[in-house]
Tab-separated table of C-alpha atoms and ligand atoms in Angstrom:
chain	number	residue	atom	x	y	z
A	30	UNK	CA	65.483	-19.461	51.969
A	31	UNK	CA	63.782	-16.183	52.853
A	32	UNK	CA	65.517	-15.553	56.222
A	33	UNK	CA	68.597	-17.216	57.685
A	34	UNK	CA	67.734	-16.927	61.359
A	35	UNK	CA	64.345	-16.143	62.850
A	36	UNK	CA	63.557	-15.310	66.479
A	37	UNK	CA	60.065	-15.990	67.813
A	38	UNK	CA	59.328	-14.064	71.004
A	39	UNK	CA	56.281	-15.628	72.649
A	40	UNK	CA	55.533	-19.277	71.862
A	41	UNK	CA	51.756	-19.535	71.688
A	42	UNK	CA	49.201	-20.298	68.982
A	43	UNK	CA	50.479	-17.844	66.400
A	44	UNK	CA	54.217	-18.392	66.961
A	45	UNK	CA	53.889	-22.170	66.905
A	46	UNK	CA	51.745	-22.066	63.757
A	47	UNK	CA	54.343	-19.845	62.089
A	48	UNK	CA	57.108	-22.220	63.148
A	49	UNK	CA	55.391	-25.310	61.740
A	50	UNK	CA	54.454	-23.381	58.589
A	51	UNK	CA	58.026	-22.154	58.070
A	52	UNK	CA	59.330	-25.701	58.509
A	53	UNK	CA	56.672	-27.131	56.200
A	54	UNK	CA	57.823	-24.847	53.405
A	55	UNK	CA	61.565	-24.857	54.218
A	56	UNK	CA	61.268	-21.067	54.242
A	57	UNK	CA	63.917	-20.152	56.806
A	58	UNK	CA	67.115	-21.415	58.425
A	59	UNK	CA	67.402	-21.711	62.172
A	60	UNK	CA	64.468	-20.653	64.359
A	61	UNK	CA	65.127	-19.600	67.935
A	62	UNK	CA	62.310	-19.104	70.400
A	63	UNK	CA	61.688	-17.572	73.778
A	64	UNK	CA	58.651	-17.403	76.067
A	65	UNK	CA	58.290	-15.860	79.491
A	66	UNK	CA	57.627	-18.960	81.588
A	67	UNK	CA	59.957	-21.902	82.084
A	68	UNK	CA	56.898	-24.133	81.701
A	69	UNK	CA	56.213	-22.944	78.158
A	70	UNK	CA	59.908	-23.173	77.249
A	71	UNK	CA	60.016	-26.762	78.567
A	72	UNK	CA	56.914	-27.663	76.574
A	73	UNK	CA	58.461	-26.124	73.451
A	74	UNK	CA	61.625	-28.175	73.922
A	75	UNK	CA	59.597	-31.344	74.460
A	76	UNK	CA	57.531	-30.955	71.274
A	77	UNK	CA	60.383	-29.669	69.094
A	78	UNK	CA	58.929	-26.196	68.739
A	79	UNK	CA	61.926	-24.118	67.534
A	80	UNK	CA	65.393	-25.384	66.683
A	81	UNK	CA	66.711	-23.729	69.826
A	82	UNK	CA	64.653	-22.563	72.812
A	83	UNK	CA	66.498	-19.784	74.655
A	84	UNK	CA	66.177	-18.706	78.267
A	85	UNK	CA	66.211	-14.993	77.435
A	86	UNK	CA	64.768	-12.816	74.687
A	87	UNK	CA	68.199	-11.222	74.179
A	88	UNK	CA	69.744	-14.609	73.406
A	89	UNK	CA	66.894	-15.488	71.019
A	90	UNK	CA	67.321	-12.344	68.886
A	91	UNK	CA	71.119	-12.534	68.745
A	92	UNK	CA	72.183	-12.882	65.091
A	93	UNK	CA	68.584	-13.025	63.798
A	94	UNK	CA	67.637	-11.370	60.523
A	95	UNK	CA	63.913	-11.561	61.403
A	96	UNK	CA	62.395	-11.070	64.864
A	97	UNK	CA	58.681	-11.799	65.288
A	98	UNK	CA	56.907	-10.520	68.397
A	99	UNK	CA	54.125	-13.019	69.176
A	100	UNK	CA	53.136	-11.832	72.662
A	101	UNK	CA	49.887	-10.213	73.866
A	102	UNK	CA	49.419	-6.652	72.628
A	103	UNK	CA	49.819	-5.153	76.124
A	104	UNK	CA	53.417	-6.364	76.563
A	105	UNK	CA	54.766	-5.598	73.066
A	106	UNK	CA	56.429	-2.381	74.309
A	107	UNK	CA	58.129	-4.080	77.268
A	108	UNK	CA	59.429	-6.877	75.056
A	109	UNK	CA	60.742	-4.348	72.504
A	110	UNK	CA	62.561	-2.505	75.316
A	111	UNK	CA	64.131	-5.801	76.387
A	112	UNK	CA	65.412	-6.785	72.941
A	113	UNK	CA	66.178	-3.301	71.538
A	114	UNK	CA	69.819	-3.139	72.708
A	115	UNK	CA	70.506	-6.586	71.230
A	116	UNK	CA	69.244	-5.906	67.702
A	117	UNK	CA	71.792	-5.621	64.905
A	118	UNK	CA	71.373	-3.068	62.089
A	119	UNK	CA	69.547	-4.530	59.088
A	120	UNK	CA	67.319	-6.881	61.098
A	121	UNK	CA	63.580	-6.798	60.423
A	122	UNK	CA	61.291	-6.652	63.452
A	123	UNK	CA	57.652	-7.535	62.939
A	124	UNK	CA	54.747	-8.453	65.205
A	125	UNK	CA	51.468	-10.327	64.911
A	126	UNK	CA	49.399	-8.222	67.319
A	127	UNK	CA	45.677	-7.801	66.763
A	128	UNK	CA	45.894	-4.022	67.263
A	129	UNK	CA	48.276	-1.845	65.288
A	130	UNK	CA	48.337	1.850	66.304
A	131	UNK	CA	49.075	1.276	70.009
A	132	UNK	CA	51.582	-1.485	69.234
A	133	UNK	CA	53.457	0.735	66.782
A	134	UNK	CA	53.563	3.570	69.319
A	135	UNK	CA	54.770	1.183	72.042
A	136	UNK	CA	57.404	-0.693	70.016
A	137	UNK	CA	58.946	1.853	67.600
A	138	UNK	CA	60.724	4.036	70.215
A	139	UNK	CA	62.722	1.023	71.453
A	140	UNK	CA	64.129	-0.007	68.068
A	141	UNK	CA	67.600	1.312	67.261
A	142	UNK	CA	68.540	3.079	64.039
A	143	UNK	CA	68.960	0.716	61.086
A	144	UNK	CA	66.336	-1.798	62.286
A	145	UNK	CA	63.436	-2.286	59.853
A	146	UNK	CA	60.096	-2.263	61.634
A	147	UNK	CA	57.255	-3.828	59.610
A	148	UNK	CA	54.192	-4.449	61.812
A	149	UNK	CA	51.799	-7.200	60.743
A	150	UNK	CA	48.630	-9.058	61.687
A	151	UNK	CA	47.557	-12.488	60.432
A	152	UNK	CA	43.757	-12.678	60.318
A	153	UNK	CA	43.732	-16.282	61.379
A	154	UNK	CA	43.332	-17.879	64.758
A	155	UNK	CA	41.386	-20.289	66.872
A	156	UNK	CA	40.015	-20.173	70.402
A	157	UNK	CA	42.998	-22.260	71.566
A	158	UNK	CA	46.230	-20.822	72.892
A	159	UNK	CA	49.649	-21.962	74.040
A	160	UNK	CA	52.623	-23.720	72.427
A	161	UNK	CA	50.748	-26.936	71.654
A	162	UNK	CA	47.855	-25.284	69.817
A	163	UNK	CA	49.645	-24.344	66.594
A	164	UNK	CA	49.467	-26.043	63.189
A	165	UNK	CA	51.131	-25.315	59.847
A	166	UNK	CA	47.864	-24.812	57.931
A	167	UNK	CA	46.518	-21.992	60.116
A	168	UNK	CA	47.357	-19.256	57.601
A	169	UNK	CA	46.410	-21.111	54.409
A	170	UNK	CA	44.050	-18.947	52.326
A	171	UNK	CA	43.685	-16.416	55.121
A	172	UNK	CA	44.685	-12.761	54.991
A	173	UNK	CA	47.706	-11.217	56.625
A	174	UNK	CA	47.794	-7.450	56.826
A	175	UNK	CA	51.154	-5.675	56.764
A	176	UNK	CA	51.109	-2.202	58.246
A	177	UNK	CA	54.387	-0.512	57.271
A	178	UNK	CA	55.319	2.547	59.298
A	179	UNK	CA	56.779	5.766	57.936
A	180	UNK	CA	60.186	4.991	56.547
A	181	UNK	CA	59.676	1.190	56.435
A	182	UNK	CA	62.219	-0.131	53.945
A	183	UNK	CA	60.372	-1.400	50.805
A	184	UNK	CA	62.774	-4.349	50.455
A	185	UNK	CA	62.138	-5.387	54.067
A	186	UNK	CA	58.377	-5.161	53.449
A	187	UNK	CA	58.658	-7.212	50.233
A	188	UNK	CA	60.708	-9.903	51.983
A	189	UNK	CA	58.219	-10.211	54.833
A	190	UNK	CA	55.345	-10.311	52.333
A	191	UNK	CA	57.083	-13.226	50.622
A	192	UNK	CA	57.337	-15.102	53.932
A	193	UNK	CA	53.625	-14.686	54.633
A	194	UNK	CA	52.684	-15.662	51.088
A	195	UNK	CA	54.796	-18.813	51.377
A	196	UNK	CA	53.064	-19.516	54.702
A	197	UNK	CA	49.890	-19.743	52.599
A	198	UNK	CA	48.423	-16.309	53.272
A	199	UNK	CA	47.076	-13.566	51.025
A	200	UNK	CA	48.825	-10.325	51.910
A	201	UNK	CA	47.635	-6.742	51.786
A	202	UNK	CA	49.071	-3.512	53.154
A	203	UNK	CA	46.970	-1.244	55.315
A	204	UNK	CA	47.327	1.971	57.279
A	205	UNK	CA	47.262	1.456	61.111
A	206	UNK	CA	44.147	3.448	62.066
A	207	UNK	CA	42.182	1.932	59.222
A	208	UNK	CA	43.358	-1.525	60.310
A	209	UNK	CA	42.103	-0.906	63.846
A	210	UNK	CA	38.686	0.239	62.625
A	211	UNK	CA	38.263	-2.693	60.221
A	212	UNK	CA	39.255	-5.147	62.930
A	213	UNK	CA	36.928	-3.508	65.455
A	214	UNK	CA	34.059	-4.379	63.069
A	215	UNK	CA	35.183	-7.825	61.948
A	216	UNK	CA	36.735	-9.173	65.125
A	217	UNK	CA	36.885	-7.051	68.260
A	218	UNK	CA	33.217	-6.024	68.627
A	219	UNK	CA	31.968	-9.535	67.660
A	220	UNK	CA	34.175	-11.016	70.360
A	221	UNK	CA	32.802	-8.613	72.967
A	222	UNK	CA	29.248	-9.413	71.896
A	223	UNK	CA	29.953	-13.153	72.150
A	224	UNK	CA	31.487	-12.698	75.600
A	225	UNK	CA	28.377	-10.743	76.624
A	226	UNK	CA	25.919	-13.301	75.249
A	227	UNK	CA	27.629	-16.163	77.019
A	228	UNK	CA	27.819	-14.103	80.212
A	229	UNK	CA	24.091	-13.327	79.982
A	230	UNK	CA	23.231	-17.014	79.564
A	231	UNK	CA	25.412	-17.811	82.539
A	232	UNK	CA	23.575	-15.205	84.618
A	233	UNK	CA	20.117	-16.473	83.684
A	234	UNK	CA	19.261	-18.691	86.579
A	235	UNK	CA	15.852	-19.491	85.109
A	236	UNK	CA	17.665	-21.561	82.491
A	237	UNK	CA	19.616	-24.294	84.147
A	238	UNK	CA	23.230	-24.893	83.201
A	239	UNK	CA	22.412	-28.279	81.756
A	240	UNK	CA	19.761	-26.782	79.462
A	241	UNK	CA	22.148	-24.132	78.201
A	242	UNK	CA	24.610	-26.854	77.259
A	243	UNK	CA	22.106	-29.426	76.043
A	244	UNK	CA	20.345	-27.075	73.625
A	245	UNK	CA	23.408	-25.039	72.680
A	246	UNK	CA	23.308	-26.075	68.995
A	247	UNK	CA	20.393	-23.663	68.537
A	248	UNK	CA	22.945	-20.852	68.026
A	249	UNK	CA	24.497	-20.325	71.446
A	250	UNK	CA	27.268	-22.837	70.719
A	251	UNK	CA	28.757	-20.608	68.045
A	252	UNK	CA	29.040	-17.762	70.555
A	253	UNK	CA	30.705	-20.032	73.126
A	254	UNK	CA	33.506	-20.910	70.727
A	255	UNK	CA	34.433	-17.255	70.344
A	256	UNK	CA	33.897	-16.544	74.042
A	257	UNK	CA	36.407	-19.287	74.928
A	258	UNK	CA	39.237	-17.179	73.475
A	259	UNK	CA	42.242	-16.287	75.603
A	260	UNK	CA	41.307	-13.759	78.352
A	261	UNK	CA	44.708	-12.021	78.443
A	262	UNK	CA	44.868	-11.546	74.699
A	263	UNK	CA	41.361	-10.127	74.530
A	264	UNK	CA	41.688	-7.886	77.576
A	265	UNK	CA	44.704	-6.334	75.833
A	266	UNK	CA	42.883	-5.984	72.516
A	267	UNK	CA	40.079	-3.940	74.075
A	268	UNK	CA	42.396	-1.806	76.209
A	269	UNK	CA	44.509	-1.016	73.145
A	270	UNK	CA	41.819	-0.520	70.507
A	271	UNK	CA	39.561	1.565	72.682
A	272	UNK	CA	38.313	4.243	70.299
A	273	UNK	CA	37.461	2.057	67.313
A	274	UNK	CA	35.826	-0.620	69.456
A	275	UNK	CA	33.722	1.935	71.357
A	276	UNK	CA	32.693	3.544	68.057
A	277	UNK	CA	31.481	0.230	66.644
A	278	UNK	CA	29.800	-0.816	69.897
A	279	UNK	CA	27.956	2.522	69.903
A	280	UNK	CA	26.584	1.768	66.453
A	281	UNK	CA	25.787	-1.779	67.502
A	282	UNK	CA	23.767	-0.553	70.470
A	283	UNK	CA	21.760	1.807	68.255
A	284	UNK	CA	20.941	-1.009	65.830
A	285	UNK	CA	20.036	-3.298	68.698
A	286	UNK	CA	17.600	-0.688	70.036
A	287	UNK	CA	16.075	-0.332	66.559
A	288	UNK	CA	15.577	-4.089	66.305
A	289	UNK	CA	14.161	-4.183	69.838
A	290	UNK	CA	11.658	-1.499	68.832
A	291	UNK	CA	10.720	-3.416	65.670
A	292	UNK	CA	10.022	-6.523	67.747
A	293	UNK	CA	7.955	-4.570	70.286
A	294	UNK	CA	5.949	-2.847	67.553
A	295	UNK	CA	5.520	-6.007	65.511
A	296	UNK	CA	7.355	-4.427	62.561
A	297	UNK	CA	8.019	-7.625	60.625
A	298	UNK	CA	9.013	-5.731	57.470
A	299	UNK	CA	11.888	-4.079	59.306
A	300	UNK	CA	13.109	-7.391	60.727
A	301	UNK	CA	12.778	-9.196	57.398
A	302	UNK	CA	14.596	-6.499	55.458
A	303	UNK	CA	17.372	-6.408	58.047
A	304	UNK	CA	17.908	-10.163	58.052
A	305	UNK	CA	17.876	-10.245	54.248
A	306	UNK	CA	20.685	-7.690	54.178
A	307	UNK	CA	22.778	-9.626	56.706
A	308	UNK	CA	22.324	-12.891	54.864
A	309	UNK	CA	23.975	-11.356	51.807
A	310	UNK	CA	27.086	-10.686	53.875
A	311	UNK	CA	27.342	-14.364	54.746
A	312	UNK	CA	27.060	-15.219	51.059
A	313	UNK	CA	29.879	-12.771	50.297
A	314	UNK	CA	32.176	-14.420	52.866
A	315	UNK	CA	31.572	-17.849	51.334
A	316	UNK	CA	32.110	-16.553	47.799
A	317	UNK	CA	35.417	-15.041	48.964
A	318	UNK	CA	36.504	-18.509	50.157
A	319	UNK	CA	36.683	-17.391	53.798
A	320	UNK	CA	34.248	-20.004	55.150
A	321	UNK	CA	32.450	-23.193	54.190
A	322	UNK	CA	28.945	-23.252	52.720
A	323	UNK	CA	28.219	-26.554	54.489
A	324	UNK	CA	25.224	-26.299	56.856
A	325	UNK	CA	26.260	-25.574	60.454
A	326	UNK	CA	29.891	-25.001	59.366
A	327	UNK	CA	30.054	-28.629	58.215
A	328	UNK	CA	29.570	-29.999	61.713
A	329	UNK	CA	26.349	-31.808	60.863
A	330	UNK	CA	23.932	-32.635	63.634
A	331	UNK	CA	20.766	-30.889	64.710
A	332	UNK	CA	20.065	-27.194	65.023
B	425	LIG	P1	49.119	-17.267	73.254
B	425	LIG	O1	48.880	-18.582	72.618
B	425	LIG	O2	48.411	-16.927	74.516
B	425	LIG	O3	50.702	-17.072	73.500
B	425	LIG	C1	51.261	-15.909	74.006
B	425	LIG	C2	52.726	-16.153	74.254
B	425	LIG	O4	53.323	-14.914	74.698
B	425	LIG	C3	53.011	-17.185	75.333
B	425	LIG	O5	54.054	-18.025	74.900
B	425	LIG	C4	53.489	-16.331	76.516
B	425	LIG	O6	54.411	-16.981	77.329
B	425	LIG	C5	54.185	-15.221	75.786
B	425	LIG	N1	54.378	-14.029	76.621
B	425	LIG	C6	53.460	-13.319	77.312
B	425	LIG	N2	54.041	-12.272	77.919
B	425	LIG	C7	55.363	-12.329	77.600
B	425	LIG	C8	56.488	-11.546	77.920
B	425	LIG	N3	56.383	-10.460	78.693
B	425	LIG	N4	57.700	-11.912	77.414
B	425	LIG	C9	57.816	-13.004	76.626
B	425	LIG	N5	56.777	-13.794	76.287
B	425	LIG	C10	55.584	-13.467	76.772
B	425	LIG	O7	48.824	-16.065	72.252
B	425	LIG	P2	48.559	-16.045	70.668
B	425	LIG	O8	47.141	-16.442	70.422
B	425	LIG	O9	49.650	-16.743	69.950
B	425	LIG	O10	48.637	-14.459	70.423
B	425	LIG	C11	49.866	-13.800	70.285
B	425	LIG	C12	49.634	-12.484	69.581
B	425	LIG	O11	48.995	-12.733	68.334
B	425	LIG	C13	48.745	-11.497	70.340
B	425	LIG	O12	49.275	-10.205	70.229
B	425	LIG	C14	47.416	-11.585	69.613
B	425	LIG	O13	46.735	-10.341	69.665
B	425	LIG	C15	47.844	-11.930	68.203
B	425	LIG	N6	46.875	-12.693	67.404
B	425	LIG	C16	46.153	-13.709	67.971
B	425	LIG	C17	45.228	-14.403	67.223
B	425	LIG	C18	44.395	-15.515	67.830
B	425	LIG	O14	43.326	-15.852	67.313
B	425	LIG	N7	44.823	-16.128	68.903
B	425	LIG	C19	45.048	-14.097	65.861
B	425	LIG	C20	45.847	-13.101	65.294
B	425	LIG	C21	46.746	-12.391	66.063
B	425	LIG	P3	53.931	-17.940	78.547
B	425	LIG	O15	53.297	-19.123	77.894
B	425	LIG	O16	55.217	-18.263	79.197
B	425	LIG	O17	52.998	-17.127	79.373
C-alpha cells in the first residue's frame, strides 16, 4: 500500500479516474473526498466514488498522508488556504492542474512547515467532466509530469511517482516554466484554435447548422470534440498560462499568415513541404504509442 489515507479535493474527471485507478490496483487505504457542491457530493455517494465523502475540505484532509487537489487551476490557491491549517506535518500535497507556475505560486504560501508539496499534471483527459466521467484506465500508458518545487523531499517525490506508475502512467520530472511552455504547444494553444474554429463555423450563417453537423466528419468533428471541453477549466488554463500561450499563439498566427500567402500566391511547393513536415509529427506520436494508427482514430465511417 503506497498511502494509508488519501484525500481528493474536487471530484471530477481526474479525481474520479484516480479513485477508480487506485482501487483497481489496491494502491491505497481509505480515500476521502470533497467537492464544493452538495449535488456533486450526493452523486459521489450514490456511485461509490470515495470510501467517505465529507462535507468540508478540512474533514477530508484530516489524517491523510496524501492530499490531491483536483479542482480548476483558478481555485487551487483558495482551496490550499482552506486546508492549510488542517494539514499535519509529513503529509504530501499534490495537484493535477494543467498549469504549474501559477498554481505553485498560489498554493505554496498556504502550506505549513513540514508539508511536502509535489505538484503534478497527468497528461490524460477527455472532453467529459464531473464525478461520473472517470474511469480507471484513463492514465494507462499516458504521461504524468511531476514538477517538484525547491526543497521538495526526494522520498515524497519517489512515493508519488510510484503511485502514478501503479496507476499506469509513465512519469517524468519537469521544471515549472518549461512545463507551461510545452503544454502551451501540445495542449493549450490547440484547444484555443479548436474553440476558434468551432466558433467560426457557428458564426458562418452561409453554412446552415444542419450542414455543419451532417458533413462534420470532413475534419470539423475532431475540432468539436476538443471544443466541448469544460469551459471553467479552460478559462482558468488560459488566464493562468498567459505568457506561454500568447507566445505560441503569436507563432501560430505568423505561420497561418505564411500559409495564407502561399495559398494566395499558388505556392504549392511551400504547402506540400509544410504538410510533409507535419505528417512526420503524427507518425512520431503513433510510434511513441500515444495514439492509434487506425484510419480516423479507429472510428471507421466516411471522411
Ligand atoms: P471537473 O470534472 O470539472 O471537476 C472539477 C471538480 O472541482 C468538481 O468536483 C468541482 O466541484 C470541484 N471544485 C471546483 N471548485 C471547487 C472549490 N472551490 N472547492 C472544492 N471543489 C471545487 O474537472 P477535471 O477535468 O477533473 O479537472 C480538474 C483539474 O485537473 C483541473 O485543474 C484541470 O486543469 C486538471 N486536468 C484536467 C484534464 C482534463 O482533460 N479534464 C487533464 C489533466 C489535468 P462541483 O462539481 O461541486 O462544482
